[in-house]
mmCIF file of C-alpha atoms and ligand atoms in Angstrom:
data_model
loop_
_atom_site.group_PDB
_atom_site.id
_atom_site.type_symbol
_atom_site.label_atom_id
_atom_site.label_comp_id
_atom_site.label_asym_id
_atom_site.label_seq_id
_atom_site.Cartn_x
_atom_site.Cartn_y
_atom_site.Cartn_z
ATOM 1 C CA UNK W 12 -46.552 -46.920 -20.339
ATOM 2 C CA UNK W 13 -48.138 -44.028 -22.439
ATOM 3 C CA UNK W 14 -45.875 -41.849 -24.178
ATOM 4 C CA UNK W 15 -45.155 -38.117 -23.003
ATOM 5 C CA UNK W 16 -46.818 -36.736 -26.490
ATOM 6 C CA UNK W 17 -43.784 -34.717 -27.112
ATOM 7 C CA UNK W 18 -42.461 -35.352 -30.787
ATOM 8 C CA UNK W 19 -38.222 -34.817 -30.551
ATOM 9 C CA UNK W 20 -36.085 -34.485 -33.787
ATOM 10 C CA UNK W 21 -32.341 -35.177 -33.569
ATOM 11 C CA UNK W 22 -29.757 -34.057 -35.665
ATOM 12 C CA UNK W 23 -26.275 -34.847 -35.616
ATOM 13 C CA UNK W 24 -22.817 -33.735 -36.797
ATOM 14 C CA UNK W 25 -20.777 -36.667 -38.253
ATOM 15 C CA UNK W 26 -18.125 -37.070 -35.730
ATOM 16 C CA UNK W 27 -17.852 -40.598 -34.474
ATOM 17 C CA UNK W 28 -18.584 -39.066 -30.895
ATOM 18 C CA UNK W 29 -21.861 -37.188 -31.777
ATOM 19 C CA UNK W 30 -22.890 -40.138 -33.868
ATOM 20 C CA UNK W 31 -22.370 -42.072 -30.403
ATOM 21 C CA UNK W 32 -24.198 -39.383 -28.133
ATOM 22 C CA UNK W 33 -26.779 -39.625 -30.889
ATOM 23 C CA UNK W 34 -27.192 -43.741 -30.233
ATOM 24 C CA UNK W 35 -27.186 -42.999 -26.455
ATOM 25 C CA UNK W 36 -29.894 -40.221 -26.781
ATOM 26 C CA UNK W 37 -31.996 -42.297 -28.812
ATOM 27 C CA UNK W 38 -32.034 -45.278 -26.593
ATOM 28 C CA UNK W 39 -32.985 -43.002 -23.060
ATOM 29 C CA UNK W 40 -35.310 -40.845 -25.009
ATOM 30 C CA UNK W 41 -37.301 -44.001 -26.279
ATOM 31 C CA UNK W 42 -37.097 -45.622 -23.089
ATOM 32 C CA UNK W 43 -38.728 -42.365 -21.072
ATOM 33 C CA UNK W 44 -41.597 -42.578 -23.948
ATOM 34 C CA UNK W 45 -40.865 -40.094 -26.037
ATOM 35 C CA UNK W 46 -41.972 -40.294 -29.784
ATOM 36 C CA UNK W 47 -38.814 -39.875 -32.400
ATOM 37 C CA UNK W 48 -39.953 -37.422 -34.986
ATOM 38 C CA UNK W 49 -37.553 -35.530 -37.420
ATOM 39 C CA UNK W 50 -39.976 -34.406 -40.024
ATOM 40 C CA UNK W 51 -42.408 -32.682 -37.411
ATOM 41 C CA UNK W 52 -40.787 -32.316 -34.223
ATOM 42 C CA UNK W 53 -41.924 -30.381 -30.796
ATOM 43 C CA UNK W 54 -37.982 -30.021 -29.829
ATOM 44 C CA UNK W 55 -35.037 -30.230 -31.954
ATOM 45 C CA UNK W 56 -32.137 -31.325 -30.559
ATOM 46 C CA UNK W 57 -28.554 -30.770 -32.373
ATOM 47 C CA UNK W 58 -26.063 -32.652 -31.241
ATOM 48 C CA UNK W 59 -22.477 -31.560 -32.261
ATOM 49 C CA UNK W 60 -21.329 -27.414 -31.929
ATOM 50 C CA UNK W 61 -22.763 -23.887 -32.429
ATOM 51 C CA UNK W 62 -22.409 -25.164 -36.179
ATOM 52 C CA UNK W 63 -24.374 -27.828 -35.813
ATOM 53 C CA UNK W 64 -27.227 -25.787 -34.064
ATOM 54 C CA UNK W 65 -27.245 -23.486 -37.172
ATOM 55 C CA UNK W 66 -27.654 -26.227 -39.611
ATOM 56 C CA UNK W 67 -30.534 -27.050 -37.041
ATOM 57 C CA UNK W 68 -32.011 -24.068 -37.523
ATOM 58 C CA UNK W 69 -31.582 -23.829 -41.170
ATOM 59 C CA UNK W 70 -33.433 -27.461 -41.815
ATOM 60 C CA UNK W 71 -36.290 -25.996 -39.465
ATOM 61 C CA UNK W 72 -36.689 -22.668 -40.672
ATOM 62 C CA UNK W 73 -40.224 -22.749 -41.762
ATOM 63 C CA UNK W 74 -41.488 -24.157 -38.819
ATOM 64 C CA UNK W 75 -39.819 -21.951 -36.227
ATOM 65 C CA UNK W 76 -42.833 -20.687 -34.289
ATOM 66 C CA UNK W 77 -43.239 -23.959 -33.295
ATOM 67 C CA UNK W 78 -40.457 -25.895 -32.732
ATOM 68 C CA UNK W 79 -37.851 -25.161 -29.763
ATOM 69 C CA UNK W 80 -34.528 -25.688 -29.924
ATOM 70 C CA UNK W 81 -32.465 -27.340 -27.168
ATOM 71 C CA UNK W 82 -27.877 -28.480 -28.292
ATOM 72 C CA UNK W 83 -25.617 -30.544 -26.447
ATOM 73 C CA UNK W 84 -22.296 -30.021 -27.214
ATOM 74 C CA UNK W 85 -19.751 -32.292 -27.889
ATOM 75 C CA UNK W 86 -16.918 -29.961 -27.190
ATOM 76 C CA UNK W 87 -16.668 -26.846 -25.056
ATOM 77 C CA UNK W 88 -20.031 -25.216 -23.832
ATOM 78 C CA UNK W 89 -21.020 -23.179 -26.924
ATOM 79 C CA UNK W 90 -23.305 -20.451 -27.212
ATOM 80 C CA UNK W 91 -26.365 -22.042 -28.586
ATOM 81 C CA UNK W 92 -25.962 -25.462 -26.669
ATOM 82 C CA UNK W 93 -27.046 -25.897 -23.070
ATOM 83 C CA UNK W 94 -25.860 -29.022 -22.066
ATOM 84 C CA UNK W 95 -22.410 -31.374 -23.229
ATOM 85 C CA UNK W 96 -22.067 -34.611 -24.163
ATOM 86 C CA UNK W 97 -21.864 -36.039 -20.458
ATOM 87 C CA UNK W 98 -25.550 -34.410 -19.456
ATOM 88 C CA UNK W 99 -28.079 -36.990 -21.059
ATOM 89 C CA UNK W 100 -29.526 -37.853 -17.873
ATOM 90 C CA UNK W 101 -29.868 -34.559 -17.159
ATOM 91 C CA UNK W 102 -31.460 -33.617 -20.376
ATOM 92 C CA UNK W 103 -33.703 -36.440 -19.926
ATOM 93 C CA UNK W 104 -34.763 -35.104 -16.716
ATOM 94 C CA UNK W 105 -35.342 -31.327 -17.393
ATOM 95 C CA UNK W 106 -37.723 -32.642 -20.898
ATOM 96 C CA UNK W 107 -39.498 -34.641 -18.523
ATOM 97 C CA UNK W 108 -40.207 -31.553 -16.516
ATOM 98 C CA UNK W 109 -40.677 -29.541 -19.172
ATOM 99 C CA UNK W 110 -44.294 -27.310 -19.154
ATOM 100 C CA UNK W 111 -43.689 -25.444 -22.667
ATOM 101 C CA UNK W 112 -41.390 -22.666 -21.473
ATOM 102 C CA UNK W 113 -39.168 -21.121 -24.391
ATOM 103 C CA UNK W 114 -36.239 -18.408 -24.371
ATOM 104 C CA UNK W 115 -36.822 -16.482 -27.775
ATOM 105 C CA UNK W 116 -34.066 -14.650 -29.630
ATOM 106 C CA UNK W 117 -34.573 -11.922 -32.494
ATOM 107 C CA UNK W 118 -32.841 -13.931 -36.329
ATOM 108 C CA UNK W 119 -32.392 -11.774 -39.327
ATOM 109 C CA UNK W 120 -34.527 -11.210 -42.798
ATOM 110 C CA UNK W 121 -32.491 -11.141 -45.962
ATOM 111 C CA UNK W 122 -33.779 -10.484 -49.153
ATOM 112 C CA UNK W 123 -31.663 -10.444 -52.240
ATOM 113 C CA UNK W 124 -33.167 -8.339 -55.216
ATOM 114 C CA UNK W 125 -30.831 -10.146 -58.527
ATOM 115 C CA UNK W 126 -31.222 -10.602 -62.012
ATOM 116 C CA UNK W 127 -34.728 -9.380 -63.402
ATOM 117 C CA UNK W 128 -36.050 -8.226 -60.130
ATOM 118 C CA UNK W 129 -35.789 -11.952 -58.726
ATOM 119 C CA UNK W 130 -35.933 -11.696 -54.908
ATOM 120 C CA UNK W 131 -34.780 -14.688 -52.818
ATOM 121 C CA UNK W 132 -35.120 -14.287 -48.738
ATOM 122 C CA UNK W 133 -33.132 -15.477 -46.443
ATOM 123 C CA UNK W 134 -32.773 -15.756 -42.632
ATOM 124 C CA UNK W 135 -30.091 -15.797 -40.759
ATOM 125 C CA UNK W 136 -29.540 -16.937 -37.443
ATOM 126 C CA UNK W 137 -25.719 -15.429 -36.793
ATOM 127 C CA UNK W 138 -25.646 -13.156 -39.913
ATOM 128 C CA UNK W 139 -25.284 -12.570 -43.187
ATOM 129 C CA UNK W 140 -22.429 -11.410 -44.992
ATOM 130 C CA UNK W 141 -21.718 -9.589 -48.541
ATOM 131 C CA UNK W 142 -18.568 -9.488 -50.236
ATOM 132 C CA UNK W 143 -17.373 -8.993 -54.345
ATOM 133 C CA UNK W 144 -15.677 -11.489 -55.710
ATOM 134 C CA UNK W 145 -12.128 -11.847 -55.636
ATOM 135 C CA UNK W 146 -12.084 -7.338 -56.125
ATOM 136 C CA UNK W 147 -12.995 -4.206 -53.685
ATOM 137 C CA UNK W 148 -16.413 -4.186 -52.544
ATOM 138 C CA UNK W 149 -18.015 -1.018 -53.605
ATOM 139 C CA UNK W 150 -21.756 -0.658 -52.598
ATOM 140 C CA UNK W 151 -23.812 2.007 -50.814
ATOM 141 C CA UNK W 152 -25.248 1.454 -47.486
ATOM 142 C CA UNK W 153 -28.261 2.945 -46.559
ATOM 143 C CA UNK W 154 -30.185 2.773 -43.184
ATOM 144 C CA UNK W 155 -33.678 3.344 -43.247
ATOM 145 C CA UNK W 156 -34.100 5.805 -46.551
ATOM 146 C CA UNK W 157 -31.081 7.385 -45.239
ATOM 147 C CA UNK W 158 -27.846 7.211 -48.032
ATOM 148 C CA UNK W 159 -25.636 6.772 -45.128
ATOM 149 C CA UNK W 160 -22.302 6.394 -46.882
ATOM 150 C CA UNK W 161 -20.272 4.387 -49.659
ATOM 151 C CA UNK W 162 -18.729 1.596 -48.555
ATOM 152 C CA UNK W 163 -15.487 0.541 -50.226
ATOM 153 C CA UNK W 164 -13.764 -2.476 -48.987
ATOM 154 C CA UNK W 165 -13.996 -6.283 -48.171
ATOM 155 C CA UNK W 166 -17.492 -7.009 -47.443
ATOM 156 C CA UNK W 167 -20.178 -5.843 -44.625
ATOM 157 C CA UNK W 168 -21.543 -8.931 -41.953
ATOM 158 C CA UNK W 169 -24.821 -7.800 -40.625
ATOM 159 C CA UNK W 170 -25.424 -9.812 -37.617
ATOM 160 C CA UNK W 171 -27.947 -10.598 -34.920
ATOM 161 C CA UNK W 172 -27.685 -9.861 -31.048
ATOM 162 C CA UNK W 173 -26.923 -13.625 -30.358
ATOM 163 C CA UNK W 174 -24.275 -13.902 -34.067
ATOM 164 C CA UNK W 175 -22.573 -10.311 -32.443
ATOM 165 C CA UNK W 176 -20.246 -13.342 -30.414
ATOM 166 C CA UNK W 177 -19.462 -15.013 -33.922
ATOM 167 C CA UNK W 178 -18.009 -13.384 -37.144
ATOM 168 C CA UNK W 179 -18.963 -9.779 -36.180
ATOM 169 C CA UNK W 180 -16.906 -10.011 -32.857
ATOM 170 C CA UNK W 181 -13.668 -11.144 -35.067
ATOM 171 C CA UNK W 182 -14.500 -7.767 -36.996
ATOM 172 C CA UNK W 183 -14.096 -5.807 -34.113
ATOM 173 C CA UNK W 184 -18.109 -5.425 -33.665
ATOM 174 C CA UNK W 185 -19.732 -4.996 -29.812
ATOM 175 C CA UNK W 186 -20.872 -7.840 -28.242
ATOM 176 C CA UNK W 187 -25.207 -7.325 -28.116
ATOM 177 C CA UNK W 188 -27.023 -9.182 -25.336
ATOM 178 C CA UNK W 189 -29.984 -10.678 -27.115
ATOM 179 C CA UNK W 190 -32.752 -9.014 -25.435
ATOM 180 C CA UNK W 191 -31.879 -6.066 -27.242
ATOM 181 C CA UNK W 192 -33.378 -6.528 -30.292
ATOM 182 C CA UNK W 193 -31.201 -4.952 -32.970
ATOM 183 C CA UNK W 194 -28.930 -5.669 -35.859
ATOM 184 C CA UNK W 195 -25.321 -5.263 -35.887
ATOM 185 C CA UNK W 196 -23.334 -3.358 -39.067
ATOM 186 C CA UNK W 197 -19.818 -4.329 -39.877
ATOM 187 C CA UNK W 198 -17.204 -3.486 -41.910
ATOM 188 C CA UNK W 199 -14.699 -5.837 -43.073
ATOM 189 C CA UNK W 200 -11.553 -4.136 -44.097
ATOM 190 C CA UNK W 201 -13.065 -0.790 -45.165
ATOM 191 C CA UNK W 202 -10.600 1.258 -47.228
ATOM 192 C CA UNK W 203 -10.279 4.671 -45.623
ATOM 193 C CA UNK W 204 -7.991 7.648 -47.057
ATOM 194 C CA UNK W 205 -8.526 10.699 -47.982
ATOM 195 C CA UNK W 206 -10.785 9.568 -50.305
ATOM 196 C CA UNK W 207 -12.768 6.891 -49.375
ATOM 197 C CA UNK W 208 -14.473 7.749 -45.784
ATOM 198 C CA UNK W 209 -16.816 5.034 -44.234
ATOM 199 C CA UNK W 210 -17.445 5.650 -40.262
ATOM 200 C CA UNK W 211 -15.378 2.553 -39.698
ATOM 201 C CA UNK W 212 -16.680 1.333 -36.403
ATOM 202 C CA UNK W 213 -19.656 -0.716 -36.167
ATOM 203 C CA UNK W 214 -23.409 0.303 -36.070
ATOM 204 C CA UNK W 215 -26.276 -0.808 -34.308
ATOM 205 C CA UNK W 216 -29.683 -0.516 -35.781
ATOM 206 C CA UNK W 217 -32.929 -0.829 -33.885
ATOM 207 C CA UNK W 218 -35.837 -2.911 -33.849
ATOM 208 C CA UNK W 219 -37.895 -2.315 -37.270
ATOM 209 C CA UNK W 220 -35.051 -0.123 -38.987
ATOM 210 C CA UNK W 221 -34.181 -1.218 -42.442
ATOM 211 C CA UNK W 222 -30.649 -1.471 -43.698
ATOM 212 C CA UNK W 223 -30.159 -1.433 -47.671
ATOM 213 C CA UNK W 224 -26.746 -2.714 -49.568
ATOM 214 C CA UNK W 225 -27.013 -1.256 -52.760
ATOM 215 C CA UNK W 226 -23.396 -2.956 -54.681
ATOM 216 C CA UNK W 227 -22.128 -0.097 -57.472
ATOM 217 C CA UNK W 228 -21.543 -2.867 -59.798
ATOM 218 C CA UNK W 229 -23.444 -6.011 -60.141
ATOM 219 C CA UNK W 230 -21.715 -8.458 -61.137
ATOM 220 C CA UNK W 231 -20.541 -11.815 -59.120
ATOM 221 C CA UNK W 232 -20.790 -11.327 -55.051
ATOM 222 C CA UNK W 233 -20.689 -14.205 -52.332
ATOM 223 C CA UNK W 234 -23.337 -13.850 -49.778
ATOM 224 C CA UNK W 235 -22.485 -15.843 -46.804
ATOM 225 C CA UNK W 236 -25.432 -16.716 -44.289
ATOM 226 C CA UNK W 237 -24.235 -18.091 -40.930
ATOM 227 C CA UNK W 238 -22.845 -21.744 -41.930
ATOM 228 C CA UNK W 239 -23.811 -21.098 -45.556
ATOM 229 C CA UNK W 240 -22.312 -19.571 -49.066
ATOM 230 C CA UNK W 241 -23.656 -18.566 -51.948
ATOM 231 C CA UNK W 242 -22.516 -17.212 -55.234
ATOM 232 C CA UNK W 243 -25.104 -14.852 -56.772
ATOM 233 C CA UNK W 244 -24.864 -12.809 -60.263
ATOM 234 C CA UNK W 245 -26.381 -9.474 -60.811
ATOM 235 C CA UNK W 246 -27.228 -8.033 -57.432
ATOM 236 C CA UNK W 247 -29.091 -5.057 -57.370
ATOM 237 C CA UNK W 248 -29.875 -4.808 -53.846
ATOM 238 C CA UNK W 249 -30.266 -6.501 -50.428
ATOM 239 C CA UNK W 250 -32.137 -5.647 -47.755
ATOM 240 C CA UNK W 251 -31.880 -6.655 -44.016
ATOM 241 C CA UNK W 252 -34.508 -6.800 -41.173
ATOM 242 C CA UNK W 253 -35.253 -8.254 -38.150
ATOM 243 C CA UNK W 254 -37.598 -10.744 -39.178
ATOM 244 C CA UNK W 255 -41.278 -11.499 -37.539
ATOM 245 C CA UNK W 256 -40.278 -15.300 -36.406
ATOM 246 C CA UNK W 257 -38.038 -15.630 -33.936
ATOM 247 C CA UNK W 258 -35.802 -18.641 -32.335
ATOM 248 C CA UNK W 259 -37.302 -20.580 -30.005
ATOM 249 C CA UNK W 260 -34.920 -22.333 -27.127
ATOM 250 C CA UNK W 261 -36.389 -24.813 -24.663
ATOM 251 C CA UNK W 262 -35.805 -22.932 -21.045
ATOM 252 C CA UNK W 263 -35.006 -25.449 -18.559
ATOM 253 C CA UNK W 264 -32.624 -24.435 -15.155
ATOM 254 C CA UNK W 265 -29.550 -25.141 -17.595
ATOM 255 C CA UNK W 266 -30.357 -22.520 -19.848
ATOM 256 C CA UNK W 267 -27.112 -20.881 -19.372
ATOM 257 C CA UNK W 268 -26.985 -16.195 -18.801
ATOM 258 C CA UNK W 269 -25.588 -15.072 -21.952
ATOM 259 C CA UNK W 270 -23.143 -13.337 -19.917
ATOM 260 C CA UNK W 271 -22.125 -16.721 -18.574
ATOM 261 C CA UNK W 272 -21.551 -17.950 -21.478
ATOM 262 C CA UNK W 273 -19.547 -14.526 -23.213
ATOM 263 C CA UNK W 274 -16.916 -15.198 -20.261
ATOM 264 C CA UNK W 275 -16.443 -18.983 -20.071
ATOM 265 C CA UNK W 276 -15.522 -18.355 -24.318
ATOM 266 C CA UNK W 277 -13.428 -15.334 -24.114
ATOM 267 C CA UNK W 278 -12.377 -15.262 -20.631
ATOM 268 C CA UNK W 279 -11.826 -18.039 -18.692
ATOM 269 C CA UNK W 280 -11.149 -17.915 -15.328
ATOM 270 C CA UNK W 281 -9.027 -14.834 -14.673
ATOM 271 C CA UNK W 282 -6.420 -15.623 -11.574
ATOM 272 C CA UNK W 283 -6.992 -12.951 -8.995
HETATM 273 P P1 LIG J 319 -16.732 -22.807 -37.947
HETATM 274 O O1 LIG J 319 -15.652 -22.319 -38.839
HETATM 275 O O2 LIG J 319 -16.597 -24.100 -37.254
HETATM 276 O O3 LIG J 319 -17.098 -21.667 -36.866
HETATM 277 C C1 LIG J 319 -16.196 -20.787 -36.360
HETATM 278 C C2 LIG J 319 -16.362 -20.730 -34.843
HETATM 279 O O4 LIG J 319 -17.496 -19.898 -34.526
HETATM 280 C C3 LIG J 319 -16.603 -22.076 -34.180
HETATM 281 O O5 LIG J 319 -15.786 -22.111 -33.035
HETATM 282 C C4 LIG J 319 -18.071 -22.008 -33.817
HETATM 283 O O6 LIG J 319 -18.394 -22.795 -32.690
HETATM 284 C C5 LIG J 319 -18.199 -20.542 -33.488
HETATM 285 N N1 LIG J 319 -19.548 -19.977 -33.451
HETATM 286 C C6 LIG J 319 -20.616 -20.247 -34.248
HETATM 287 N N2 LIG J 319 -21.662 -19.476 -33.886
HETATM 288 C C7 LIG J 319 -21.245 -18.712 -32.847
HETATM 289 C C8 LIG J 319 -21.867 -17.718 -32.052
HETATM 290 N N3 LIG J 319 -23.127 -17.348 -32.250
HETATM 291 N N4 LIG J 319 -21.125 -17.120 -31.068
HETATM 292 C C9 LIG J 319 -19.847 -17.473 -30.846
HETATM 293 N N5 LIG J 319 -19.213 -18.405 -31.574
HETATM 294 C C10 LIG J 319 -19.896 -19.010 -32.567
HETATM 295 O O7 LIG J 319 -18.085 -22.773 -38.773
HETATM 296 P P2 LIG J 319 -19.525 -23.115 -38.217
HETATM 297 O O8 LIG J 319 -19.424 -23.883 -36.965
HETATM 298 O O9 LIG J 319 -20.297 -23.649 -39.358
HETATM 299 O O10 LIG J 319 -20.116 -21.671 -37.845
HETATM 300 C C11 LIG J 319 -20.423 -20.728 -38.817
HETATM 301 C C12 LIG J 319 -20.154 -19.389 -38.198
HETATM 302 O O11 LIG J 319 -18.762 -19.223 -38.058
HETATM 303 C C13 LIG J 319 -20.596 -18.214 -39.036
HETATM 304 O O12 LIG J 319 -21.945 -17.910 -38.819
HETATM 305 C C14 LIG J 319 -19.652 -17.118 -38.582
HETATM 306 O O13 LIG J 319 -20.236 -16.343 -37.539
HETATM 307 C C15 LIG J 319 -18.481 -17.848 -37.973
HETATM 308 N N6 LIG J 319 -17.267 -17.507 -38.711
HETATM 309 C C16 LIG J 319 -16.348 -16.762 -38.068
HETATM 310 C C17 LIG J 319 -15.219 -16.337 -38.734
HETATM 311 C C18 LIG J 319 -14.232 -15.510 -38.008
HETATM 312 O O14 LIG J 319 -14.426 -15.279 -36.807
HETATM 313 N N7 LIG J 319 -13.238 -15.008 -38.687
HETATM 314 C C19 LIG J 319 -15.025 -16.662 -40.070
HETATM 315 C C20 LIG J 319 -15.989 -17.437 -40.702
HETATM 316 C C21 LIG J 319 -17.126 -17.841 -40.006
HETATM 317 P P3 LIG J 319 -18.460 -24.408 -32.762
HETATM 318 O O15 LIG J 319 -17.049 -24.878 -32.745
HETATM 319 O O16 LIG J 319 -19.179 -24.749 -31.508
HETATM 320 O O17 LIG J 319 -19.187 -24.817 -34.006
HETATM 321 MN MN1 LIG J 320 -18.210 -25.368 -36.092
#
């Protein structure tokens, strides 16, 4: 029988049990004629949790406009996986269906200005996160050629709508639904006395706004982006956007309402 013409890349946490679902997957993808392809896929599928579906999205990065993303979880439901581990057939059956349709979300542009004007960008799916190493955090943060205050403290996450469930929602930040497209500002452990003043809730920034972290010293910070770290010398500056690609998401009928999802994580049924 001809094959479908749709090109699917897997990836794959190490657990025994993805590794399994993995085997499975292969086996009833191949057998409904559809052509394994990791290095230039139509669909990525990431098989594992949330985690897994960043690392998916960080090994496809340049070729976001036109890949779409689809992650069964091994777990719980997660936030960026539509189906779990028991849902193969069902998978099967909504990529046979499939007509193109995709559920975009808005990721985050990072550029880091180090060194002797080096720039490296960045993009970040759940956020990106600054913080000094190993001493107070003293940078100023500026939002779009405004000096908006001096931050002294831990370190400031910047997130997207759909990483405002992740790291920023430990740090007290508001939960964004990810039609809105905007960036989320927060503080981690500001120091606030009488004389250090940051605004000390979080801040969302619109569509096309730019938000500047200018460090006071710069020496040694760790930049953290989604499932990432790095350790970079001299910073002089970073700059965060919403960037021109976005994520692409395969939308089938199991492409769960955010809202869905926000209460089966931090919910749960509630007994009336
Ligand atoms: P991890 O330590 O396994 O992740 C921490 C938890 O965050 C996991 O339960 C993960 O789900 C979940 N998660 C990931 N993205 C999410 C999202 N968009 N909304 C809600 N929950 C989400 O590390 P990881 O799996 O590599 O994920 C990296 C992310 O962890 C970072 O981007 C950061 O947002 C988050 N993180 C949170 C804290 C904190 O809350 N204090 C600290 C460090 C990092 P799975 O179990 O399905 O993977
Ligand atoms: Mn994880």
């Amino acid at each position: 029988m001809k094959n479908t013409g749709k090109r699917i890349g897997i990836i794959s946490n190490r657990r025994r049990q993805s590794q399994e679902i993995c085997r499975q997957l292969k086996q009833k993808l191949k057998q409904n004629h559809f052509i394994l392809n990791d290095n230039n896929p139509d669909i990525v599928i990431s098989i594992g949790g949330d985690g897994m579906l960043l690392s998916a999205f960080h090994k496809y990065e340049e070729q976001l406009d036109k890949v779409r993303f689809v992650g069964v979880h091994t777990g719980h439901l997660g936030f960026y996986t539509d189906y779990r581990d028991f849902e193969l057939d069902k998978l099967i059956n909504n990529l046979k269906l499939d007509t193109g349709a995709k559920v975009s979300y808005p990721i985050l542009n990072v550029k880091i200005f180090h060194g002797n004007n080096e720039i490296c960008i960045k993009r970040a799916l759940n956020e990106a996160t600054i913080k000094r190493s190993g001493r107070t955090m003293v940078a100023d943060v500026i939002i779009n050629q405004v000096h908006f205050e001096r931050f002294r403290g831990d370190g400031i996450s910047v997130s997207t709508p759909t990483g405002s469930t992740a790291y920023n929602k430990s740090l007290g930040g508001a939960v964004l639904h990810p039609t809105i497209e905007a960036l989320q500002i927060a503080e981690v452990a500001s120091l606030n006395n009488r004389v250090f003043r940051t605004l000390g809730s979080s801040i969302i920034v619109p569509k096309k706004d730019k938000i500047e972290i200018v460090p006071t010293w710069n020496d040694r910070h760790a930049i953290s982006i989604d499932n990432q770290n790095f350790m970079i010398n001299n910073i002089s500056k970073i700059e965060f956007q919403i960037d021109q690609h976005k994520i692409n998401f395969l939308a089938t009928p199991s492409h769960t309402s955010f809202w869905n999802r926000v209460k089966d994580a931090f919910i749960g049924e509630v007994e009336e």
